[in-house]
mmCIF file of C-alpha atoms in Angstrom:
data_model
loop_
_atom_site.group_PDB
_atom_site.id
_atom_site.type_symbol
_atom_site.label_atom_id
_atom_site.label_comp_id
_atom_site.label_asym_id
_atom_site.label_seq_id
_atom_site.Cartn_x
_atom_site.Cartn_y
_atom_site.Cartn_z
ATOM 1 C CA UNK A 29 -73.165 -11.612 -130.168
ATOM 2 C CA UNK A 30 -75.835 -12.185 -127.426
ATOM 3 C CA UNK A 31 -79.039 -10.040 -126.204
ATOM 4 C CA UNK A 32 -80.054 -10.413 -122.857
ATOM 5 C CA UNK A 33 -83.845 -9.083 -121.856
ATOM 6 C CA UNK A 34 -85.039 -8.304 -118.115
ATOM 7 C CA UNK A 35 -88.596 -7.948 -117.933
ATOM 8 C CA UNK A 36 -89.344 -5.769 -115.099
ATOM 9 C CA UNK A 37 -92.475 -4.532 -113.409
ATOM 10 C CA UNK A 38 -92.643 -1.296 -114.837
ATOM 11 C CA UNK A 39 -90.254 -1.380 -117.744
ATOM 12 C CA UNK A 40 -87.718 -3.758 -120.119
ATOM 13 C CA UNK A 41 -84.126 -3.411 -120.024
ATOM 14 C CA UNK A 42 -81.973 -5.131 -122.782
ATOM 15 C CA UNK A 43 -78.566 -5.335 -123.538
ATOM 16 C CA UNK A 44 -76.480 -6.515 -126.387
ATOM 17 C CA UNK A 45 -73.189 -8.354 -125.721
ATOM 18 C CA UNK A 46 -70.047 -9.161 -127.276
ATOM 19 C CA UNK A 47 -68.848 -12.334 -124.768
ATOM 20 C CA UNK A 48 -68.674 -10.108 -121.608
ATOM 21 C CA UNK A 49 -68.517 -6.592 -122.953
ATOM 22 C CA UNK A 50 -71.767 -4.397 -123.040
ATOM 23 C CA UNK A 51 -72.209 -2.973 -126.526
ATOM 24 C CA UNK A 52 -75.454 -1.314 -126.341
ATOM 25 C CA UNK A 53 -78.268 -0.751 -123.595
ATOM 26 C CA UNK A 54 -81.881 -0.329 -124.479
ATOM 27 C CA UNK A 55 -85.080 0.621 -122.173
ATOM 28 C CA UNK A 56 -88.548 0.171 -123.535
ATOM 29 C CA UNK A 57 -92.239 -0.436 -122.282
ATOM 30 C CA UNK A 58 -94.028 -4.065 -122.392
ATOM 31 C CA UNK A 59 -96.172 -2.588 -124.754
ATOM 32 C CA UNK A 60 -93.427 -2.231 -127.481
ATOM 33 C CA UNK A 61 -91.461 -5.259 -126.261
ATOM 34 C CA UNK A 62 -91.979 -7.410 -129.795
ATOM 35 C CA UNK A 63 -91.218 -4.330 -131.923
ATOM 36 C CA UNK A 64 -88.227 -3.200 -129.785
ATOM 37 C CA UNK A 65 -86.963 -6.642 -129.620
ATOM 38 C CA UNK A 66 -87.268 -7.033 -133.605
ATOM 39 C CA UNK A 67 -85.642 -3.606 -134.101
ATOM 40 C CA UNK A 68 -82.640 -4.868 -132.113
ATOM 41 C CA UNK A 69 -82.237 -8.039 -133.908
ATOM 42 C CA UNK A 70 -82.091 -5.993 -136.855
ATOM 43 C CA UNK A 71 -79.482 -3.494 -136.149
ATOM 44 C CA UNK A 72 -77.211 -6.293 -134.680
ATOM 45 C CA UNK A 73 -77.822 -9.148 -137.167
ATOM 46 C CA UNK A 74 -74.678 -10.701 -135.704
ATOM 47 C CA UNK A 75 -76.760 -11.434 -132.471
ATOM 48 C CA UNK A 76 -77.277 -15.513 -132.521
ATOM 49 C CA UNK A 77 -78.950 -15.970 -128.897
ATOM 50 C CA UNK A 78 -81.686 -14.292 -126.981
ATOM 51 C CA UNK A 79 -81.338 -14.792 -123.259
ATOM 52 C CA UNK A 80 -84.437 -13.694 -121.278
ATOM 53 C CA UNK A 81 -85.468 -14.078 -117.622
ATOM 54 C CA UNK A 82 -88.317 -16.369 -117.121
ATOM 55 C CA UNK A 83 -91.610 -14.211 -117.727
ATOM 56 C CA UNK A 84 -95.406 -14.607 -117.974
ATOM 57 C CA UNK A 85 -96.833 -16.431 -120.800
ATOM 58 C CA UNK A 86 -98.000 -13.456 -122.552
ATOM 59 C CA UNK A 87 -94.313 -12.074 -122.944
ATOM 60 C CA UNK A 88 -92.975 -15.895 -123.500
ATOM 61 C CA UNK A 89 -95.262 -16.500 -126.552
ATOM 62 C CA UNK A 90 -93.919 -13.030 -127.900
ATOM 63 C CA UNK A 91 -90.285 -13.898 -127.706
ATOM 64 C CA UNK A 92 -90.935 -17.618 -129.021
ATOM 65 C CA UNK A 93 -92.623 -15.824 -132.184
ATOM 66 C CA UNK A 94 -88.776 -14.904 -132.917
ATOM 67 C CA UNK A 95 -87.589 -18.125 -132.708
ATOM 68 C CA UNK A 96 -87.153 -18.627 -136.549
ATOM 69 C CA UNK A 97 -84.494 -15.773 -136.395
ATOM 70 C CA UNK A 98 -82.792 -16.021 -132.962
ATOM 71 C CA UNK A 99 -82.040 -18.887 -130.749
ATOM 72 C CA UNK A 100 -83.773 -18.298 -127.473
ATOM 73 C CA UNK A 101 -83.074 -19.207 -124.060
ATOM 74 C CA UNK A 102 -85.005 -18.975 -120.885
ATOM 75 C CA UNK A 103 -83.535 -18.536 -117.659
ATOM 76 C CA UNK A 104 -85.978 -20.417 -115.087
ATOM 77 C CA UNK A 105 -85.731 -22.201 -111.670
ATOM 78 C CA UNK A 106 -84.617 -25.034 -113.734
ATOM 79 C CA UNK A 107 -81.468 -23.502 -114.720
ATOM 80 C CA UNK A 108 -78.245 -23.965 -113.113
ATOM 81 C CA UNK A 109 -76.976 -21.315 -110.699
ATOM 82 C CA UNK A 110 -73.566 -21.193 -109.069
ATOM 83 C CA UNK A 111 -74.760 -21.208 -105.628
ATOM 84 C CA UNK A 112 -76.641 -23.483 -102.821
ATOM 85 C CA UNK A 113 -80.225 -22.148 -102.705
ATOM 86 C CA UNK A 114 -81.128 -22.123 -98.891
ATOM 87 C CA UNK A 115 -84.320 -20.100 -98.997
ATOM 88 C CA UNK A 116 -87.048 -21.931 -97.310
ATOM 89 C CA UNK A 117 -89.418 -21.760 -100.414
ATOM 90 C CA UNK A 118 -87.107 -21.906 -103.023
ATOM 91 C CA UNK A 119 -89.702 -22.090 -106.111
ATOM 92 C CA UNK A 120 -90.867 -18.630 -104.965
ATOM 93 C CA UNK A 121 -87.798 -16.710 -105.142
ATOM 94 C CA UNK A 122 -87.853 -14.313 -108.111
ATOM 95 C CA UNK A 123 -85.760 -15.475 -111.066
ATOM 96 C CA UNK A 124 -84.483 -11.783 -110.932
ATOM 97 C CA UNK A 125 -83.260 -12.250 -107.340
ATOM 98 C CA UNK A 126 -81.461 -15.589 -108.438
ATOM 99 C CA UNK A 127 -79.783 -13.732 -111.254
ATOM 100 C CA UNK A 128 -78.590 -11.297 -109.191
ATOM 101 C CA UNK A 129 -77.050 -13.486 -106.622
ATOM 102 C CA UNK A 130 -75.473 -15.926 -109.420
ATOM 103 C CA UNK A 131 -73.908 -12.465 -110.784
ATOM 104 C CA UNK A 132 -72.589 -11.580 -107.516
ATOM 105 C CA UNK A 133 -71.082 -15.193 -107.288
ATOM 106 C CA UNK A 134 -69.444 -15.069 -110.550
ATOM 107 C CA UNK A 135 -68.245 -11.472 -110.235
ATOM 108 C CA UNK A 136 -67.042 -11.511 -106.863
ATOM 109 C CA UNK A 137 -65.818 -15.060 -105.851
ATOM 110 C CA UNK A 138 -64.906 -16.480 -102.490
ATOM 111 C CA UNK A 139 -66.688 -13.293 -100.353
ATOM 112 C CA UNK A 140 -69.855 -12.341 -98.519
ATOM 113 C CA UNK A 141 -72.063 -10.694 -101.022
ATOM 114 C CA UNK A 142 -75.091 -8.169 -100.519
ATOM 115 C CA UNK A 143 -77.077 -7.305 -103.591
ATOM 116 C CA UNK A 144 -79.656 -4.279 -103.238
ATOM 117 C CA UNK A 145 -81.890 -4.043 -106.181
ATOM 118 C CA UNK A 146 -83.545 -0.620 -106.271
ATOM 119 C CA UNK A 147 -86.407 -1.096 -108.811
ATOM 120 C CA UNK A 148 -90.065 -0.843 -108.279
ATOM 121 C CA UNK A 149 -89.308 -3.052 -104.946
ATOM 122 C CA UNK A 150 -86.248 -2.875 -103.266
ATOM 123 C CA UNK A 151 -84.840 -6.263 -102.586
ATOM 124 C CA UNK A 152 -81.844 -7.401 -100.582
ATOM 125 C CA UNK A 153 -80.205 -10.733 -101.455
ATOM 126 C CA UNK A 154 -77.311 -12.264 -99.206
ATOM 127 C CA UNK A 155 -74.736 -14.809 -100.568
ATOM 128 C CA UNK A 156 -72.061 -16.120 -98.163
ATOM 129 C CA UNK A 157 -68.376 -16.978 -98.912
ATOM 130 C CA UNK A 158 -69.296 -20.359 -99.480
ATOM 131 C CA UNK A 159 -71.718 -19.552 -102.053
ATOM 132 C CA UNK A 160 -74.844 -20.306 -99.916
ATOM 133 C CA UNK A 161 -77.656 -18.197 -100.894
ATOM 134 C CA UNK A 162 -79.353 -17.196 -97.413
ATOM 135 C CA UNK A 163 -82.304 -14.810 -98.201
ATOM 136 C CA UNK A 164 -82.849 -11.198 -97.858
ATOM 137 C CA UNK A 165 -85.594 -8.753 -97.673
ATOM 138 C CA UNK A 166 -88.154 -6.954 -99.986
ATOM 139 C CA UNK A 167 -89.541 -3.637 -99.660
ATOM 140 C CA UNK A 168 -91.399 -0.670 -101.517
ATOM 141 C CA UNK A 169 -89.060 1.285 -103.845
ATOM 142 C CA UNK A 170 -89.311 5.066 -104.248
ATOM 143 C CA UNK A 171 -91.924 5.057 -106.685
ATOM 144 C CA UNK A 172 -94.298 2.578 -104.881
ATOM 145 C CA UNK A 173 -93.828 4.967 -101.768
ATOM 146 C CA UNK A 174 -94.611 8.249 -103.600
ATOM 147 C CA UNK A 175 -97.780 6.301 -105.187
ATOM 148 C CA UNK A 176 -98.839 5.157 -101.795
ATOM 149 C CA UNK A 177 -98.865 8.289 -100.162
ATOM 150 C CA UNK A 178 -100.880 9.915 -103.148
ATOM 151 C CA UNK A 179 -103.228 7.035 -103.703
ATOM 152 C CA UNK A 180 -104.047 5.744 -100.187
ATOM 153 C CA UNK A 181 -104.454 9.499 -98.940
ATOM 154 C CA UNK A 182 -107.070 12.284 -99.484
ATOM 155 C CA UNK A 183 -105.100 15.223 -100.432
ATOM 156 C CA UNK A 184 -101.145 14.517 -100.687
ATOM 157 C CA UNK A 185 -99.837 15.300 -104.289
ATOM 158 C CA UNK A 186 -98.273 12.397 -106.344
ATOM 159 C CA UNK A 187 -94.238 13.566 -106.778
ATOM 160 C CA UNK A 188 -91.355 12.207 -108.481
ATOM 161 C CA UNK A 189 -87.683 11.694 -107.020
ATOM 162 C CA UNK A 190 -85.988 14.820 -105.769
ATOM 163 C CA UNK A 191 -83.590 15.103 -102.812
ATOM 164 C CA UNK A 192 -85.203 17.200 -100.050
ATOM 165 C CA UNK A 193 -83.155 20.452 -99.218
ATOM 166 C CA UNK A 194 -83.497 19.452 -95.374
ATOM 167 C CA UNK A 195 -84.281 16.514 -93.436
ATOM 168 C CA UNK A 196 -87.014 18.810 -91.754
ATOM 169 C CA UNK A 197 -89.519 19.386 -94.565
ATOM 170 C CA UNK A 198 -91.015 22.802 -94.462
ATOM 171 C CA UNK A 199 -93.631 22.311 -96.795
ATOM 172 C CA UNK A 200 -95.974 19.291 -97.818
ATOM 173 C CA UNK A 201 -93.851 18.501 -100.920
ATOM 174 C CA UNK A 202 -90.694 18.793 -98.977
ATOM 175 C CA UNK A 203 -92.021 16.569 -96.174
ATOM 176 C CA UNK A 204 -92.857 14.035 -98.661
ATOM 177 C CA UNK A 205 -89.436 14.160 -100.411
ATOM 178 C CA UNK A 206 -87.818 13.875 -97.076
ATOM 179 C CA UNK A 207 -89.898 11.258 -95.818
ATOM 180 C CA UNK A 208 -89.355 8.915 -99.255
ATOM 181 C CA UNK A 209 -86.050 9.629 -99.957
ATOM 182 C CA UNK A 210 -84.581 9.891 -96.448
ATOM 183 C CA UNK A 211 -86.616 6.755 -95.233
ATOM 184 C CA UNK A 212 -85.101 4.684 -98.349
ATOM 185 C CA UNK A 213 -81.634 5.872 -97.501
ATOM 186 C CA UNK A 214 -81.467 5.020 -94.109
ATOM 187 C CA UNK A 215 -83.414 1.803 -94.485
ATOM 188 C CA UNK A 216 -80.583 0.536 -96.717
ATOM 189 C CA UNK A 217 -77.620 2.319 -94.580
ATOM 190 C CA UNK A 218 -79.704 0.470 -91.544
ATOM 191 C CA UNK A 219 -79.923 -3.268 -93.306
ATOM 192 C CA UNK A 220 -76.170 -2.546 -93.974
ATOM 193 C CA UNK A 221 -75.547 -2.216 -90.341
ATOM 194 C CA UNK A 222 -77.869 -5.270 -89.571
ATOM 195 C CA UNK A 223 -75.837 -7.595 -92.000
ATOM 196 C CA UNK A 224 -72.580 -6.262 -90.304
ATOM 197 C CA UNK A 225 -73.635 -7.409 -86.849
ATOM 198 C CA UNK A 226 -73.383 -11.139 -88.215
ATOM 199 C CA UNK A 227 -70.953 -10.628 -91.331
ATOM 200 C CA UNK A 228 -68.148 -8.023 -90.531
ATOM 201 C CA UNK A 229 -67.260 -7.961 -94.149
ATOM 202 C CA UNK A 230 -68.856 -8.313 -97.266
ATOM 203 C CA UNK A 231 -69.140 -6.408 -100.571
ATOM 204 C CA UNK A 232 -72.400 -4.312 -101.405
ATOM 205 C CA UNK A 233 -73.524 -4.146 -105.005
ATOM 206 C CA UNK A 234 -76.115 -1.591 -105.808
ATOM 207 C CA UNK A 235 -77.970 -2.296 -108.672
ATOM 208 C CA UNK A 236 -81.785 -1.423 -110.498
ATOM 209 C CA UNK A 237 -83.572 1.731 -111.623
ATOM 210 C CA UNK A 238 -82.510 3.973 -109.132
ATOM 211 C CA UNK A 239 -78.951 3.381 -108.354
ATOM 212 C CA UNK A 240 -77.341 6.435 -109.548
ATOM 213 C CA UNK A 241 -80.163 8.695 -107.655
ATOM 214 C CA UNK A 242 -79.129 6.711 -104.292
ATOM 215 C CA UNK A 243 -75.601 5.665 -104.578
ATOM 216 C CA UNK A 244 -73.885 9.140 -103.765
ATOM 217 C CA UNK A 245 -75.981 9.556 -100.422
ATOM 218 C CA UNK A 246 -75.387 6.302 -98.743
ATOM 219 C CA UNK A 247 -72.880 6.191 -96.016
ATOM 220 C CA UNK A 248 -71.550 2.960 -96.663
ATOM 221 C CA UNK A 249 -69.142 2.098 -99.403
ATOM 222 C CA UNK A 250 -70.811 0.266 -102.465
ATOM 223 C CA UNK A 251 -69.934 -1.147 -105.819
ATOM 224 C CA UNK A 252 -72.905 0.729 -107.930
ATOM 225 C CA UNK A 253 -73.984 -0.732 -111.174
ATOM 226 C CA UNK A 254 -77.193 -0.104 -112.642
ATOM 227 C CA UNK A 255 -77.071 -2.722 -115.355
ATOM 228 C CA UNK A 256 -75.730 -5.503 -112.843
ATOM 229 C CA UNK A 257 -78.965 -7.717 -113.511
ATOM 230 C CA UNK A 258 -78.331 -7.807 -117.352
ATOM 231 C CA UNK A 259 -74.594 -8.423 -117.056
ATOM 232 C CA UNK A 260 -75.443 -11.248 -114.539
ATOM 233 C CA UNK A 261 -78.060 -12.651 -116.895
ATOM 234 C CA UNK A 262 -75.520 -13.012 -119.557
ATOM 235 C CA UNK A 263 -73.167 -14.679 -117.228
ATOM 236 C CA UNK A 264 -75.840 -16.741 -115.681
ATOM 237 C CA UNK A 265 -76.356 -18.004 -119.328
ATOM 238 C CA UNK A 266 -72.655 -18.313 -120.056
ATOM 239 C CA UNK A 267 -72.201 -20.656 -116.880
ATOM 240 C CA UNK A 268 -75.057 -22.760 -117.685
ATOM 241 C CA UNK A 269 -73.616 -23.133 -121.250
ATOM 242 C CA UNK A 270 -70.106 -24.328 -119.908
ATOM 243 C CA UNK A 271 -71.426 -26.367 -116.909
#
C-alpha cells in the first residue's frame, strides 16, 4: 500500500492506494498534518511508502520525522516526468502542475490534454499529443475572488460559493455571486474556446476542490475528477520507480 499527500494552499488531501486503486481519501489542515498522517499510517499498517509533492522546509521536516516507520519519497523538479517541459522558466513551474500534466500523459496517452485545476488558484496546463508540456495560465479561484471583493472594498460582504438565481443580480449578494460564479464559468469556457482555435481536438480534465460545484455548469464536455492530482501523484511515483 502507498500513501500520497498533496499539500495545498488551504488544506491537505491524502489518499491511500492499493496499486492504482484509491482505497480511502482524507482531508485535513496543515496544523494537523503530522497527527493526521500518523493516524493514517496506524489505520493502514500495510502502507510501506509515503509519496508527497515537494513542499516547504517546515512540512518536509515533519514528513522526515516519520522516516523510521515509512519509506518517504518526495516528487521534485529533479524527478522524472513522462513529458518534455517546454516552459520557458521550468524551475518555476509548480510541482502540482507538473504532477497533473504527468497524470494526464499517463492516463490519456497520444492525445492533446488540457488540465484545469480549480483550487485556491485556477490553473490551466496543456500537454500536446507528442507529450510536450506547453504551459497554460493561472487565475484567482472562487474563494480568492470572494475574499478580494470583501477585503479590497469597504462594504461588500464575504460570501461563499452559491449559484446565482439569475445572471442579473437583483441584490448585492446576488450580484457578487453572479460576478464570481459566472465569471469563473465564462473564463473556463472561454479558455477552452481559445485552445480550440489552435487545437481542434483535445481532452479536458477538470479537477481541484471546486470540481463538483463547477462541472455541471460548464458548456464543454469534460472529464471531471476531483482526486486527479492524488491519482497523478501515485502514477508519477510509479513512473519513477519503473523508469
